[in-house]
GROMACS .gro file of N, CA and C in nm:
model
  552
    1MET      N    1   3.502  -1.385  -3.478
    1MET     CA    2   3.509  -1.286  -3.373
    1MET      C    3   3.374  -1.219  -3.347
    2PRO      N    4   3.303  -1.171  -3.451
    2PRO     CA    5   3.172  -1.110  -3.426
    2PRO      C    6   3.072  -1.210  -3.366
    3GLN      N    7   3.088  -1.337  -3.399
    3GLN     CA    8   2.999  -1.439  -3.343
    3GLN      C    9   3.015  -1.448  -3.191
    4SER      N   10   3.139  -1.439  -3.145
    4SER     CA   11   3.162  -1.446  -3.000
    4SER      C   12   3.105  -1.322  -2.930
    5ILE      N   13   3.110  -1.208  -2.998
    5ILE     CA   14   3.052  -1.086  -2.940
    5ILE      C   15   2.901  -1.102  -2.928
    6LYS      N   16   2.838  -1.154  -3.034
    6LYS     CA   17   2.692  -1.173  -3.032
    6LYS      C   18   2.652  -1.277  -2.927
    7LYS      N   19   2.730  -1.385  -2.917
    7LYS     CA   20   2.700  -1.489  -2.819
    7LYS      C   21   2.712  -1.435  -2.677
    8SER      N   22   2.818  -1.357  -2.652
    8SER     CA   23   2.838  -1.297  -2.521
    8SER      C   24   2.723  -1.202  -2.487
    9ALA      N   25   2.682  -1.121  -2.585
    9ALA     CA   26   2.572  -1.027  -2.562
    9ALA      C   27   2.443  -1.103  -2.529
   10GLU      N   28   2.419  -1.212  -2.601
   10GLU     CA   29   2.297  -1.291  -2.577
   10GLU      C   30   2.299  -1.352  -2.437
   11GLU      N   31   2.415  -1.402  -2.395
   11GLU     CA   32   2.426  -1.460  -2.260
   11GLU      C   33   2.402  -1.354  -2.153
   12ARG      N   34   2.456  -1.235  -2.174
   12ARG     CA   35   2.436  -1.127  -2.077
   12ARG      C   36   2.291  -1.083  -2.072
   13MET      N   37   2.225  -1.082  -2.187
   13MET     CA   38   2.083  -1.046  -2.192
   13MET      C   39   1.999  -1.150  -2.119
   14GLU      N   40   2.036  -1.276  -2.135
   14GLU     CA   41   1.966  -1.384  -2.063
   14GLU      C   42   1.981  -1.366  -1.912
   15LYS      N   43   2.100  -1.325  -1.869
   15LYS     CA   44   2.122  -1.300  -1.726
   15LYS      C   45   2.038  -1.183  -1.676
   16ALA      N   46   2.016  -1.084  -1.761
   16ALA     CA   47   1.931  -0.970  -1.724
   16ALA      C   48   1.787  -1.017  -1.703
   17ILE      N   49   1.741  -1.110  -1.787
   17ILE     CA   50   1.606  -1.167  -1.771
   17ILE      C   51   1.598  -1.245  -1.640
   18GLN      N   52   1.700  -1.323  -1.611
   18GLN     CA   53   1.702  -1.400  -1.486
   18GLN      C   54   1.701  -1.308  -1.365
   19ALA      N   55   1.776  -1.199  -1.371
   19ALA     CA   56   1.778  -1.102  -1.261
   19ALA      C   57   1.640  -1.039  -1.243
   20LEU      N   58   1.572  -1.010  -1.353
   20LEU     CA   59   1.437  -0.955  -1.346
   20LEU      C   60   1.344  -1.054  -1.277
   21LYS      N   61   1.352  -1.180  -1.315
   21LYS     CA   62   1.265  -1.282  -1.253
   21LYS      C   63   1.293  -1.294  -1.104
   22ARG      N   64   1.421  -1.285  -1.065
   22ARG     CA   65   1.456  -1.290  -0.922
   22ARG      C   66   1.397  -1.171  -0.849
   23ASP      N   67   1.409  -1.052  -0.908
   23ASP     CA   68   1.354  -0.931  -0.846
   23ASP      C   69   1.203  -0.940  -0.833
   24LEU      N   70   1.137  -0.989  -0.935
   24LEU     CA   71   0.991  -0.999  -0.931
   24LEU      C   72   0.945  -1.103  -0.828
   25ALA      N   73   1.027  -1.203  -0.802
   25ALA     CA   74   0.990  -1.305  -0.703
   25ALA      C   75   0.985  -1.246  -0.563
   26THR      N   76   1.055  -1.135  -0.541
   26THR     CA   77   1.055  -1.075  -0.408
   26THR      C   78   0.932  -0.987  -0.383
   27LEU      N   79   0.853  -0.964  -0.487
   27LEU     CA   80   0.729  -0.887  -0.468
   27LEU      C   81   0.618  -0.982  -0.425
   28ARG      N   82   0.543  -0.939  -0.324
   28ARG     CA   83   0.437  -1.028  -0.278
   28ARG      C   84   0.312  -1.009  -0.361
   29ALA      N   85   0.253  -1.119  -0.399
   29ALA     CA   86   0.133  -1.114  -0.483
   29ALA      C   87   0.016  -1.177  -0.409
   30GLY      N   88   0.012  -1.160  -0.277
   30GLY     CA   89  -0.102  -1.209  -0.200
   30GLY      C   90  -0.082  -1.344  -0.138
   31ARG      N   91   0.027  -1.411  -0.167
   31ARG     CA   92   0.051  -1.540  -0.103
   31ARG      C   93   0.195  -1.546  -0.052
   32ALA      N   94   0.214  -1.628   0.047
   32ALA     CA   95   0.344  -1.636   0.114
   32ALA      C   96   0.442  -1.717   0.030
   33THR      N   97   0.561  -1.666   0.019
   33THR     CA   98   0.671  -1.737  -0.045
   33THR      C   99   0.801  -1.690   0.021
   34PRO      N  100   0.893  -1.781   0.050
   34PRO     CA  101   1.019  -1.741   0.113
   34PRO      C  102   1.098  -1.638   0.031
   35ALA      N  103   1.073  -1.629  -0.099
   35ALA     CA  104   1.143  -1.532  -0.183
   35ALA      C  105   1.111  -1.388  -0.142
   36LEU      N  106   1.002  -1.367  -0.069
   36LEU     CA  107   0.967  -1.233  -0.023
   36LEU      C  108   1.077  -1.174   0.064
   37LEU      N  109   1.149  -1.260   0.133
   37LEU     CA  110   1.250  -1.215   0.228
   37LEU      C  111   1.391  -1.207   0.169
   38ASP      N  112   1.405  -1.234   0.038
   38ASP     CA  113   1.538  -1.238  -0.024
   38ASP      C  114   1.613  -1.106  -0.015
   39ARG      N  115   1.543  -0.995  -0.021
   39ARG     CA  116   1.611  -0.865  -0.020
   39ARG      C  117   1.638  -0.813   0.120
   40ILE      N  118   1.589  -0.880   0.222
   40ILE     CA  119   1.604  -0.831   0.360
   40ILE      C  120   1.739  -0.871   0.416
   41GLN      N  121   1.812  -0.771   0.462
   41GLN     CA  122   1.944  -0.791   0.523
   41GLN      C  123   1.932  -0.766   0.674
   42VAL      N  124   1.986  -0.857   0.753
   42VAL     CA  125   1.984  -0.844   0.898
   42VAL      C  126   2.123  -0.806   0.945
   43GLU      N  127   2.130  -0.707   1.033
   43GLU     CA  128   2.258  -0.667   1.092
   43GLU      C  129   2.293  -0.774   1.196
   44TYR      N  130   2.386  -0.864   1.162
   44TYR     CA  131   2.419  -0.978   1.247
   44TYR      C  132   2.569  -0.973   1.279
   45TYR      N  133   2.602  -0.946   1.403
   45TYR     CA  134   2.741  -0.929   1.448
   45TYR      C  135   2.814  -0.827   1.360
   46GLY      N  136   2.746  -0.718   1.329
   46GLY     CA  137   2.808  -0.609   1.257
   46GLY      C  138   2.813  -0.625   1.106
   47ALA      N  139   2.763  -0.735   1.053
   47ALA     CA  140   2.767  -0.755   0.909
   47ALA      C  141   2.625  -0.777   0.855
   48PRO      N  142   2.590  -0.711   0.744
   48PRO     CA  143   2.458  -0.736   0.685
   48PRO      C  144   2.453  -0.877   0.628
   49THR      N  145   2.354  -0.954   0.672
   49THR     CA  146   2.342  -1.094   0.634
   49THR      C  147   2.200  -1.121   0.587
   50PRO      N  148   2.182  -1.194   0.476
   50PRO     CA  149   2.047  -1.228   0.431
   50PRO      C  150   1.974  -1.314   0.534
   51VAL      N  151   1.844  -1.295   0.545
   51VAL     CA  152   1.764  -1.369   0.644
   51VAL      C  153   1.776  -1.520   0.622
   52ASN      N  154   1.776  -1.562   0.495
   52ASN     CA  155   1.778  -1.707   0.468
   52ASN      C  156   1.910  -1.773   0.509
   53GLN      N  157   2.012  -1.694   0.545
   53GLN     CA  158   2.136  -1.750   0.597
   53GLN      C  159   2.136  -1.756   0.750
   54LEU      N  160   2.033  -1.698   0.812
   54LEU     CA  161   2.025  -1.698   0.958
   54LEU      C  162   1.912  -1.784   1.012
   55ALA      N  163   1.820  -1.824   0.922
   55ALA     CA  164   1.701  -1.891   0.972
   55ALA      C  165   1.644  -1.986   0.867
   56ASN      N  166   1.562  -2.076   0.917
   56ASN     CA  167   1.485  -2.164   0.831
   56ASN      C  168   1.353  -2.093   0.803
   57ILE      N  169   1.315  -2.081   0.676
   57ILE     CA  170   1.192  -2.012   0.639
   57ILE      C  171   1.096  -2.112   0.576
   58ASN      N  172   0.978  -2.124   0.638
   58ASN     CA  173   0.876  -2.217   0.590
   58ASN      C  174   0.747  -2.144   0.558
   59THR      N  175   0.660  -2.209   0.483
   59THR     CA  176   0.526  -2.157   0.457
   59THR      C  177   0.425  -2.262   0.506
   60PRO      N  178   0.383  -2.251   0.632
   60PRO     CA  179   0.288  -2.349   0.685
   60PRO      C  180   0.153  -2.347   0.614
   61ASP      N  181   0.113  -2.230   0.561
   61ASP     CA  182  -0.007  -2.221   0.479
   61ASP      C  183   0.015  -2.110   0.376
   62THR      N  184  -0.083  -2.085   0.291
   62THR     CA  185  -0.064  -1.992   0.180
   62THR      C  186  -0.048  -1.847   0.222
   63ARG      N  187  -0.085  -1.812   0.344
   63ARG     CA  188  -0.079  -1.672   0.389
   63ARG      C  189   0.019  -1.648   0.502
   64THR      N  190   0.100  -1.747   0.539
   64THR     CA  191   0.189  -1.732   0.655
   64THR      C  192   0.331  -1.776   0.621
   65LEU      N  193   0.427  -1.696   0.666
   65LEU     CA  194   0.568  -1.733   0.662
   65LEU      C  195   0.615  -1.758   0.805
   66LEU      N  196   0.686  -1.866   0.827
   66LEU     CA  197   0.739  -1.898   0.959
   66LEU      C  198   0.891  -1.893   0.950
   67ILE      N  199   0.950  -1.803   1.030
   67ILE     CA  200   1.096  -1.784   1.030
   67ILE      C  201   1.149  -1.838   1.162
   68GLN      N  202   1.230  -1.943   1.154
   68GLN     CA  203   1.288  -2.005   1.274
   68GLN      C  204   1.439  -1.988   1.270
   69PRO      N  205   1.492  -1.890   1.346
   69PRO     CA  206   1.637  -1.867   1.343
   69PRO      C  207   1.714  -1.982   1.409
   70TRP      N  208   1.832  -2.007   1.354
   70TRP     CA  209   1.915  -2.112   1.411
   70TRP      C  210   1.980  -2.063   1.540
   71ASP      N  211   2.006  -1.933   1.548
   71ASP     CA  212   2.062  -1.872   1.668
   71ASP      C  213   1.950  -1.786   1.729
   72LYS      N  214   1.898  -1.830   1.843
   72LYS     CA  215   1.783  -1.760   1.904
   72LYS      C  216   1.814  -1.614   1.937
   73SER      N  217   1.942  -1.582   1.956
   73SER     CA  218   1.977  -1.443   1.989
   73SER      C  219   1.957  -1.350   1.869
   74SER      N  220   1.945  -1.405   1.751
   74SER     CA  221   1.927  -1.322   1.632
   74SER      C  222   1.779  -1.291   1.605
   75LEU      N  223   1.689  -1.345   1.686
   75LEU     CA  224   1.546  -1.327   1.665
   75LEU      C  225   1.506  -1.179   1.662
   76ALA      N  226   1.554  -1.102   1.757
   76ALA     CA  227   1.520  -0.959   1.764
   76ALA      C  228   1.577  -0.884   1.644
   77ASP      N  229   1.698  -0.921   1.600
   77ASP     CA  230   1.759  -0.855   1.484
   77ASP      C  231   1.679  -0.882   1.358
   78ILE      N  232   1.633  -1.005   1.341
   78ILE     CA  233   1.553  -1.042   1.224
   78ILE      C  234   1.421  -0.964   1.228
   79GLU      N  235   1.359  -0.959   1.345
   79GLU     CA  236   1.233  -0.887   1.360
   79GLU      C  237   1.251  -0.738   1.324
   80ARG      N  238   1.359  -0.679   1.371
   80ARG     CA  239   1.388  -0.539   1.344
   80ARG      C  240   1.407  -0.515   1.194
   81ALA      N  241   1.480  -0.605   1.129
   81ALA     CA  242   1.506  -0.591   0.985
   81ALA      C  243   1.376  -0.600   0.904
   82ILE      N  244   1.285  -0.685   0.946
   82ILE     CA  245   1.157  -0.699   0.876
   82ILE      C  246   1.074  -0.573   0.895
   83MET      N  247   1.076  -0.518   1.016
   83MET     CA  248   1.000  -0.395   1.043
   83MET      C  249   1.053  -0.279   0.957
   84LYS      N  250   1.186  -0.271   0.938
   84LYS     CA  251   1.246  -0.162   0.861
   84LYS      C  252   1.226  -0.180   0.711
   85SER      N  253   1.196  -0.301   0.667
   85SER     CA  254   1.188  -0.329   0.523
   85SER      C  255   1.065  -0.264   0.461
   86ASP      N  256   1.060  -0.271   0.328
   86ASP     CA  257   0.947  -0.213   0.255
   86ASP      C  258   0.834  -0.314   0.232
   87LEU      N  259   0.836  -0.425   0.305
   87LEU     CA  260   0.733  -0.528   0.287
   87LEU      C  261   0.597  -0.484   0.338
   88GLY      N  262   0.596  -0.400   0.439
   88GLY     CA  263   0.469  -0.357   0.496
   88GLY      C  264   0.403  -0.466   0.580
   89LEU      N  265   0.484  -0.553   0.638
   89LEU     CA  266   0.433  -0.662   0.722
   89LEU      C  267   0.480  -0.643   0.865
   90THR      N  268   0.395  -0.684   0.959
   90THR     CA  269   0.429  -0.676   1.100
   90THR      C  270   0.459  -0.816   1.151
   91PRO      N  271   0.583  -0.840   1.197
   91PRO     CA  272   0.618  -0.973   1.245
   91PRO      C  273   0.559  -1.001   1.383
   92ALA      N  274   0.520  -1.126   1.404
   92ALA     CA  275   0.471  -1.171   1.534
   92ALA      C  276   0.577  -1.264   1.593
   93ASN      N  277   0.640  -1.219   1.701
   93ASN     CA  278   0.749  -1.293   1.765
   93ASN      C  279   0.693  -1.371   1.884
   94ASP      N  280   0.711  -1.506   1.882
   94ASP     CA  281   0.661  -1.586   1.994
   94ASP      C  282   0.775  -1.634   2.084
   95GLY      N  283   0.895  -1.580   2.065
   95GLY     CA  284   1.008  -1.615   2.151
   95GLY      C  285   1.101  -1.717   2.087
   96THR      N  286   1.050  -1.799   1.997
   96THR     CA  287   1.135  -1.898   1.930
   96THR      C  288   1.129  -1.883   1.778
   97ALA      N  289   1.024  -1.820   1.728
   97ALA     CA  290   1.008  -1.804   1.583
   97ALA      C  291   0.931  -1.675   1.555
   98ILE      N  292   0.936  -1.635   1.430
   98ILE     CA  293   0.862  -1.517   1.386
   98ILE      C  294   0.761  -1.560   1.281
   99ARG      N  295   0.639  -1.515   1.299
   99ARG     CA  296   0.534  -1.543   1.200
   99ARG      C  297   0.503  -1.414   1.127
  100LEU      N  298   0.495  -1.426   0.995
  100LEU     CA  299   0.452  -1.314   0.911
  100LEU      C  300   0.323  -1.356   0.842
  101VAL      N  301   0.216  -1.289   0.877
  101VAL     CA  302   0.088  -1.318   0.812
  101VAL      C  303   0.074  -1.222   0.695
  102ILE      N  304   0.055  -1.278   0.578
  102ILE     CA  305   0.043  -1.199   0.456
  102ILE      C  306  -0.105  -1.166   0.437
  103PRO      N  307  -0.143  -1.039   0.453
  103PRO     CA  308  -0.284  -1.003   0.435
  103PRO      C  309  -0.321  -1.003   0.287
  104ALA      N  310  -0.449  -1.013   0.261
  104ALA     CA  311  -0.496  -1.003   0.123
  104ALA      C  312  -0.462  -0.863   0.071
  105LEU      N  313  -0.424  -0.854  -0.053
  105LEU     CA  314  -0.386  -0.726  -0.110
  105LEU      C  315  -0.509  -0.640  -0.141
  106THR      N  316  -0.498  -0.511  -0.108
  106THR     CA  317  -0.604  -0.418  -0.145
  106THR      C  318  -0.580  -0.373  -0.289
  107GLU      N  319  -0.680  -0.314  -0.350
  107GLU     CA  320  -0.667  -0.266  -0.488
  107GLU      C  321  -0.555  -0.162  -0.499
  108GLU      N  322  -0.547  -0.074  -0.398
  108GLU     CA  323  -0.444   0.029  -0.398
  108GLU      C  324  -0.304  -0.033  -0.393
  109ARG      N  325  -0.288  -0.132  -0.305
  109ARG     CA  326  -0.158  -0.199  -0.292
  109ARG      C  327  -0.123  -0.276  -0.420
  110ARG      N  328  -0.224  -0.335  -0.483
  110ARG     CA  329  -0.200  -0.406  -0.609
  110ARG      C  330  -0.147  -0.310  -0.715
  111LEU      N  331  -0.206  -0.191  -0.723
  111LEU     CA  332  -0.162  -0.093  -0.822
  111LEU      C  333  -0.019  -0.046  -0.792
  112GLU      N  334   0.015  -0.031  -0.664
  112GLU     CA  335   0.152   0.005  -0.626
  112GLU      C  336   0.250  -0.104  -0.670
  113LEU      N  337   0.210  -0.230  -0.650
  113LEU     CA  338   0.296  -0.341  -0.689
  113LEU      C  339   0.314  -0.348  -0.840
  114VAL      N  340   0.209  -0.315  -0.914
  114VAL     CA  341   0.220  -0.313  -1.060
  114VAL      C  342   0.320  -0.205  -1.102
  115LYS      N  343   0.315  -0.089  -1.036
  115LYS     CA  344   0.412   0.018  -1.066
  115LYS      C  345   0.554  -0.028  -1.037
  116THR      N  346   0.572  -0.096  -0.925
  116THR     CA  347   0.704  -0.148  -0.890
  116THR      C  348   0.750  -0.251  -0.992
  117THR      N  349   0.657  -0.334  -1.035
  117THR     CA  350   0.688  -0.435  -1.137
  117THR      C  351   0.736  -0.367  -1.265
  118LYS      N  352   0.666  -0.262  -1.305
  118LYS     CA  353   0.705  -0.190  -1.427
  118LYS      C  354   0.842  -0.124  -1.411
  119LYS      N  355   0.872  -0.078  -1.289
  119LYS     CA  356   1.004  -0.018  -1.263
  119LYS      C  357   1.114  -0.123  -1.282
  120PHE      N  358   1.092  -0.243  -1.228
  120PHE     CA  359   1.189  -0.351  -1.245
  120PHE      C  360   1.204  -0.384  -1.394
  121GLY      N  361   1.091  -0.383  -1.466
  121GLY     CA  362   1.094  -0.412  -1.609
  121GLY      C  363   1.174  -0.309  -1.687
  122GLU      N  364   1.156  -0.181  -1.653
  122GLU     CA  365   1.231  -0.076  -1.721
  122GLU      C  366   1.381  -0.090  -1.693
  123GLU      N  367   1.416  -0.126  -1.570
  123GLU     CA  368   1.558  -0.145  -1.537
  123GLU      C  369   1.617  -0.259  -1.620
  124ALA      N  370   1.540  -0.366  -1.638
  124ALA     CA  371   1.586  -0.479  -1.718
  124ALA      C  372   1.602  -0.438  -1.865
  125LYS      N  373   1.507  -0.360  -1.916
  125LYS     CA  374   1.517  -0.314  -2.055
  125LYS      C  375   1.639  -0.224  -2.074
  126VAL      N  376   1.665  -0.137  -1.977
  126VAL     CA  377   1.783  -0.050  -1.986
  126VAL      C  378   1.911  -0.135  -1.986
  127ALA      N  379   1.914  -0.237  -1.902
  127ALA     CA  380   2.031  -0.325  -1.897
  127ALA      C  381   2.052  -0.394  -2.032
  128ILE      N  382   1.942  -0.441  -2.092
  128ILE     CA  383   1.952  -0.508  -2.222
  128ILE      C  384   2.000  -0.410  -2.329
  129ARG      N  385   1.949  -0.289  -2.326
  129ARG     CA  386   1.992  -0.189  -2.425
  129ARG      C  387   2.139  -0.151  -2.406
  130ASN      N  388   2.184  -0.148  -2.281
  130ASN     CA  389   2.327  -0.120  -2.257
  130ASN      C  390   2.414  -0.233  -2.312
  131ILE      N  391   2.367  -0.355  -2.298
  131ILE     CA  392   2.441  -0.470  -2.352
  131ILE      C  393   2.448  -0.458  -2.505
  132ARG      N  394   2.334  -0.417  -2.566
  132ARG     CA  395   2.332  -0.397  -2.711
  132ARG      C  396   2.434  -0.292  -2.752
  133ARG      N  397   2.436  -0.181  -2.678
  133ARG     CA  398   2.530  -0.073  -2.710
  133ARG      C  399   2.675  -0.122  -2.702
  134ASP      N  400   2.707  -0.197  -2.596
  134ASP     CA  401   2.843  -0.248  -2.579
  134ASP      C  402   2.880  -0.342  -2.694
  135ALA      N  403   2.788  -0.429  -2.733
  135ALA     CA  404   2.815  -0.523  -2.842
  135ALA      C  405   2.834  -0.448  -2.973
  136ASN      N  406   2.750  -0.348  -2.999
  136ASN     CA  407   2.764  -0.269  -3.122
  136ASN      C  408   2.897  -0.194  -3.124
  137ASP      N  409   2.939  -0.143  -3.010
  137ASP     CA  410   3.068  -0.074  -3.002
  137ASP      C  411   3.181  -0.171  -3.036
  138ASP      N  412   3.173  -0.293  -2.983
  138ASP     CA  413   3.276  -0.393  -3.013
  138ASP      C  414   3.278  -0.427  -3.161
  139ILE      N  415   3.161  -0.438  -3.222
  139ILE     CA  416   3.153  -0.466  -3.367
  139ILE      C  417   3.214  -0.350  -3.447
  140LYS      N  418   3.185  -0.227  -3.405
  140LYS     CA  419   3.239  -0.111  -3.476
  140LYS      C  420   3.392  -0.105  -3.465
  141LYS      N  421   3.446  -0.150  -3.352
  141LYS     CA  422   3.592  -0.155  -3.337
  141LYS      C  423   3.651  -0.255  -3.435
  142LEU      N  424   3.580  -0.369  -3.452
  142LEU     CA  425   3.628  -0.471  -3.546
  142LEU      C  426   3.621  -0.420  -3.690
  143GLU      N  427   3.524  -0.333  -3.717
  143GLU     CA  428   3.506  -0.279  -3.852
  143GLU      C  429   3.631  -0.206  -3.899
  144LYS      N  430   3.702  -0.145  -3.806
  144LYS     CA  431   3.821  -0.069  -3.842
  144LYS      C  432   3.935  -0.159  -3.887
  145THR      N  433   3.934  -0.287  -3.842
  145THR     CA  434   4.049  -0.373  -3.873
  145THR      C  435   4.011  -0.503  -3.943
  146ASP      N  436   3.910  -0.574  -3.893
  146ASP     CA  437   3.888  -0.712  -3.937
  146ASP      C  438   3.770  -0.734  -4.032
  147ILE      N  439   3.665  -0.654  -4.025
  147ILE     CA  440   3.546  -0.682  -4.105
  147ILE      C  441   3.507  -0.560  -4.188
  148SER      N  442   3.427  -0.586  -4.292
  148SER     CA  443   3.383  -0.476  -4.379
  148SER      C  444   3.267  -0.401  -4.315
  149GLU      N  445   3.235  -0.287  -4.375
  149GLU     CA  446   3.125  -0.206  -4.326
  149GLU      C  447   2.992  -0.280  -4.340
  150ASP      N  448   2.975  -0.353  -4.450
  150ASP     CA  449   2.851  -0.430  -4.471
  150ASP      C  450   2.836  -0.540  -4.367
  151GLU      N  451   2.946  -0.611  -4.339
  151GLU     CA  452   2.941  -0.715  -4.236
  151GLU      C  453   2.908  -0.654  -4.100
  152SER      N  454   2.967  -0.540  -4.072
  152SER     CA  455   2.941  -0.472  -3.946
  152SER      C  456   2.793  -0.439  -3.933
  153ARG      N  457   2.736  -0.384  -4.040
  153ARG     CA  458   2.594  -0.348  -4.037
  153ARG      C  459   2.507  -0.475  -4.019
  154ARG      N  460   2.543  -0.583  -4.085
  154ARG     CA  461   2.468  -0.708  -4.073
  154ARG      C  462   2.474  -0.762  -3.930
  155HIS      N  463   2.592  -0.757  -3.869
  155HIS     CA  464   2.606  -0.804  -3.731
  155HIS      C  465   2.528  -0.714  -3.635
  156GLN      N  466   2.529  -0.585  -3.659
  156GLN     CA  467   2.454  -0.494  -3.573
  156GLN      C  468   2.303  -0.520  -3.585
  157GLU      N  469   2.258  -0.553  -3.707
  157GLU     CA  470   2.117  -0.588  -3.725
  157GLU      C  471   2.082  -0.715  -3.649
  158ASP      N  472   2.173  -0.813  -3.651
  158ASP     CA  473   2.151  -0.936  -3.574
  158ASP      C  474   2.141  -0.907  -3.425
  159ILE      N  475   2.229  -0.820  -3.378
  159ILE     CA  476   2.227  -0.783  -3.236
  159ILE      C  477   2.096  -0.712  -3.203
  160GLN      N  478   2.047  -0.628  -3.294
  160GLN     CA  479   1.920  -0.560  -3.271
  160GLN      C  480   1.804  -0.660  -3.265
  161LYS      N  481   1.807  -0.762  -3.351
  161LYS     CA  482   1.703  -0.866  -3.348
  161LYS      C  483   1.705  -0.940  -3.215
  162THR      N  484   1.825  -0.970  -3.167
  162THR     CA  485   1.838  -1.037  -3.037
  162THR      C  486   1.785  -0.946  -2.926
  163THR      N  487   1.818  -0.819  -2.934
  163THR     CA  488   1.771  -0.722  -2.835
  163THR      C  489   1.618  -0.716  -2.835
  164ASP      N  490   1.559  -0.710  -2.953
  164ASP     CA  491   1.413  -0.706  -2.964
  164ASP      C  492   1.350  -0.831  -2.902
  165LYS      N  493   1.414  -0.946  -2.925
  165LYS     CA  494   1.363  -1.072  -2.870
  165LYS      C  495   1.363  -1.067  -2.717
  166PHE      N  496   1.471  -1.016  -2.658
  166PHE     CA  497   1.479  -1.011  -2.512
  166PHE      C  498   1.389  -0.903  -2.452
  167ILE      N  499   1.370  -0.792  -2.522
  167ILE     CA  500   1.276  -0.690  -2.476
  167ILE      C  501   1.135  -0.748  -2.473
  168ALA      N  502   1.101  -0.827  -2.576
  168ALA     CA  503   0.970  -0.893  -2.580
  168ALA      C  504   0.957  -0.992  -2.465
  169GLU      N  505   1.066  -1.059  -2.431
  169GLU     CA  506   1.066  -1.154  -2.318
  169GLU      C  507   1.041  -1.080  -2.186
  170VAL      N  508   1.102  -0.962  -2.171
  170VAL     CA  509   1.079  -0.879  -2.051
  170VAL      C  510   0.931  -0.844  -2.043
  171ASP      N  511   0.873  -0.801  -2.156
  171ASP     CA  512   0.731  -0.765  -2.157
  171ASP      C  513   0.643  -0.885  -2.120
  172LYS      N  514   0.681  -1.003  -2.167
  172LYS     CA  515   0.604  -1.124  -2.136
  172LYS      C  516   0.611  -1.158  -1.986
  173VAL      N  517   0.731  -1.148  -1.930
  173VAL     CA  518   0.749  -1.175  -1.786
  173VAL      C  519   0.670  -1.074  -1.703
  174LEU      N  520   0.675  -0.946  -1.743
  174LEU     CA  521   0.601  -0.842  -1.671
  174LEU      C  522   0.451  -0.865  -1.679
  175ALA      N  523   0.401  -0.902  -1.796
  175ALA     CA  524   0.257  -0.925  -1.811
  175ALA      C  525   0.211  -1.040  -1.722
  176ALA      N  526   0.291  -1.144  -1.713
  176ALA     CA  527   0.255  -1.258  -1.627
  176ALA      C  528   0.252  -1.216  -1.480
  177LYS      N  529   0.351  -1.138  -1.437
  177LYS     CA  530   0.355  -1.093  -1.298
  177LYS      C  531   0.240  -0.997  -1.267
  178GLU      N  532   0.209  -0.907  -1.359
  178GLU     CA  533   0.098  -0.814  -1.338
  178GLU      C  534  -0.033  -0.890  -1.328
  179LYS      N  535  -0.049  -0.991  -1.410
  179LYS     CA  536  -0.172  -1.073  -1.405
  179LYS      C  537  -0.181  -1.142  -1.269
  180GLU      N  538  -0.067  -1.195  -1.222
  180GLU     CA  539  -0.064  -1.262  -1.091
  180GLU      C  540  -0.100  -1.164  -0.979
  181ILE      N  541  -0.048  -1.041  -0.986
  181ILE     CA  542  -0.074  -0.942  -0.883
  181ILE      C  543  -0.220  -0.898  -0.883
  182MET      N  544  -0.277  -0.881  -1.000
  182MET     CA  545  -0.413  -0.829  -1.010
  182MET      C  546  -0.523  -0.934  -0.986
  183GLU      N  547  -0.484  -1.063  -0.975
  183GLU     CA  548  -0.581  -1.166  -0.943
  183GLU      C  549  -0.638  -1.142  -0.803
  184VAL      N  550  -0.767  -1.159  -0.789
  184VAL     CA  551  -0.829  -1.134  -0.658
  184VAL      C  552  -0.856  -1.264  -0.588
   0.00000   0.00000   0.00000
């Protein structure tokens, strides 16, 4: 029983790392990637819809995103959603597609992105610590009926080791993203 609790906690912690990587992919680091638009929701027929479900997104070069909507009537809605977003990009609408030119990052903008990166990292660490707490609570419940106090303490130590491993993984992912952002 404690093994299944530890395995479940480890799987949930792995999902927290994956969510962090997804969030970090939406931050622009000076080059165009379709993942930049993952968080943008377009009001389409009254329902918020992700841009990638309304259009084909390409990167014709390293600094440009080309958004070609499948429904031409949604072009203005997509443009409006990009303008409202926190990307800080101005879309160029040519009537059939939208071009987003990604400017080179300034030092100030790089530092802002590093702060945002650290915020995402802290959220991931909090999620991992919450998973640890839940697993420890489950182990303590088992202590009352199925396992001894020593076994409980041993399982909690194992969970702490797993937590430390995943916190270190968060730090590693953050360091890689910060290095990518600070590259000139």
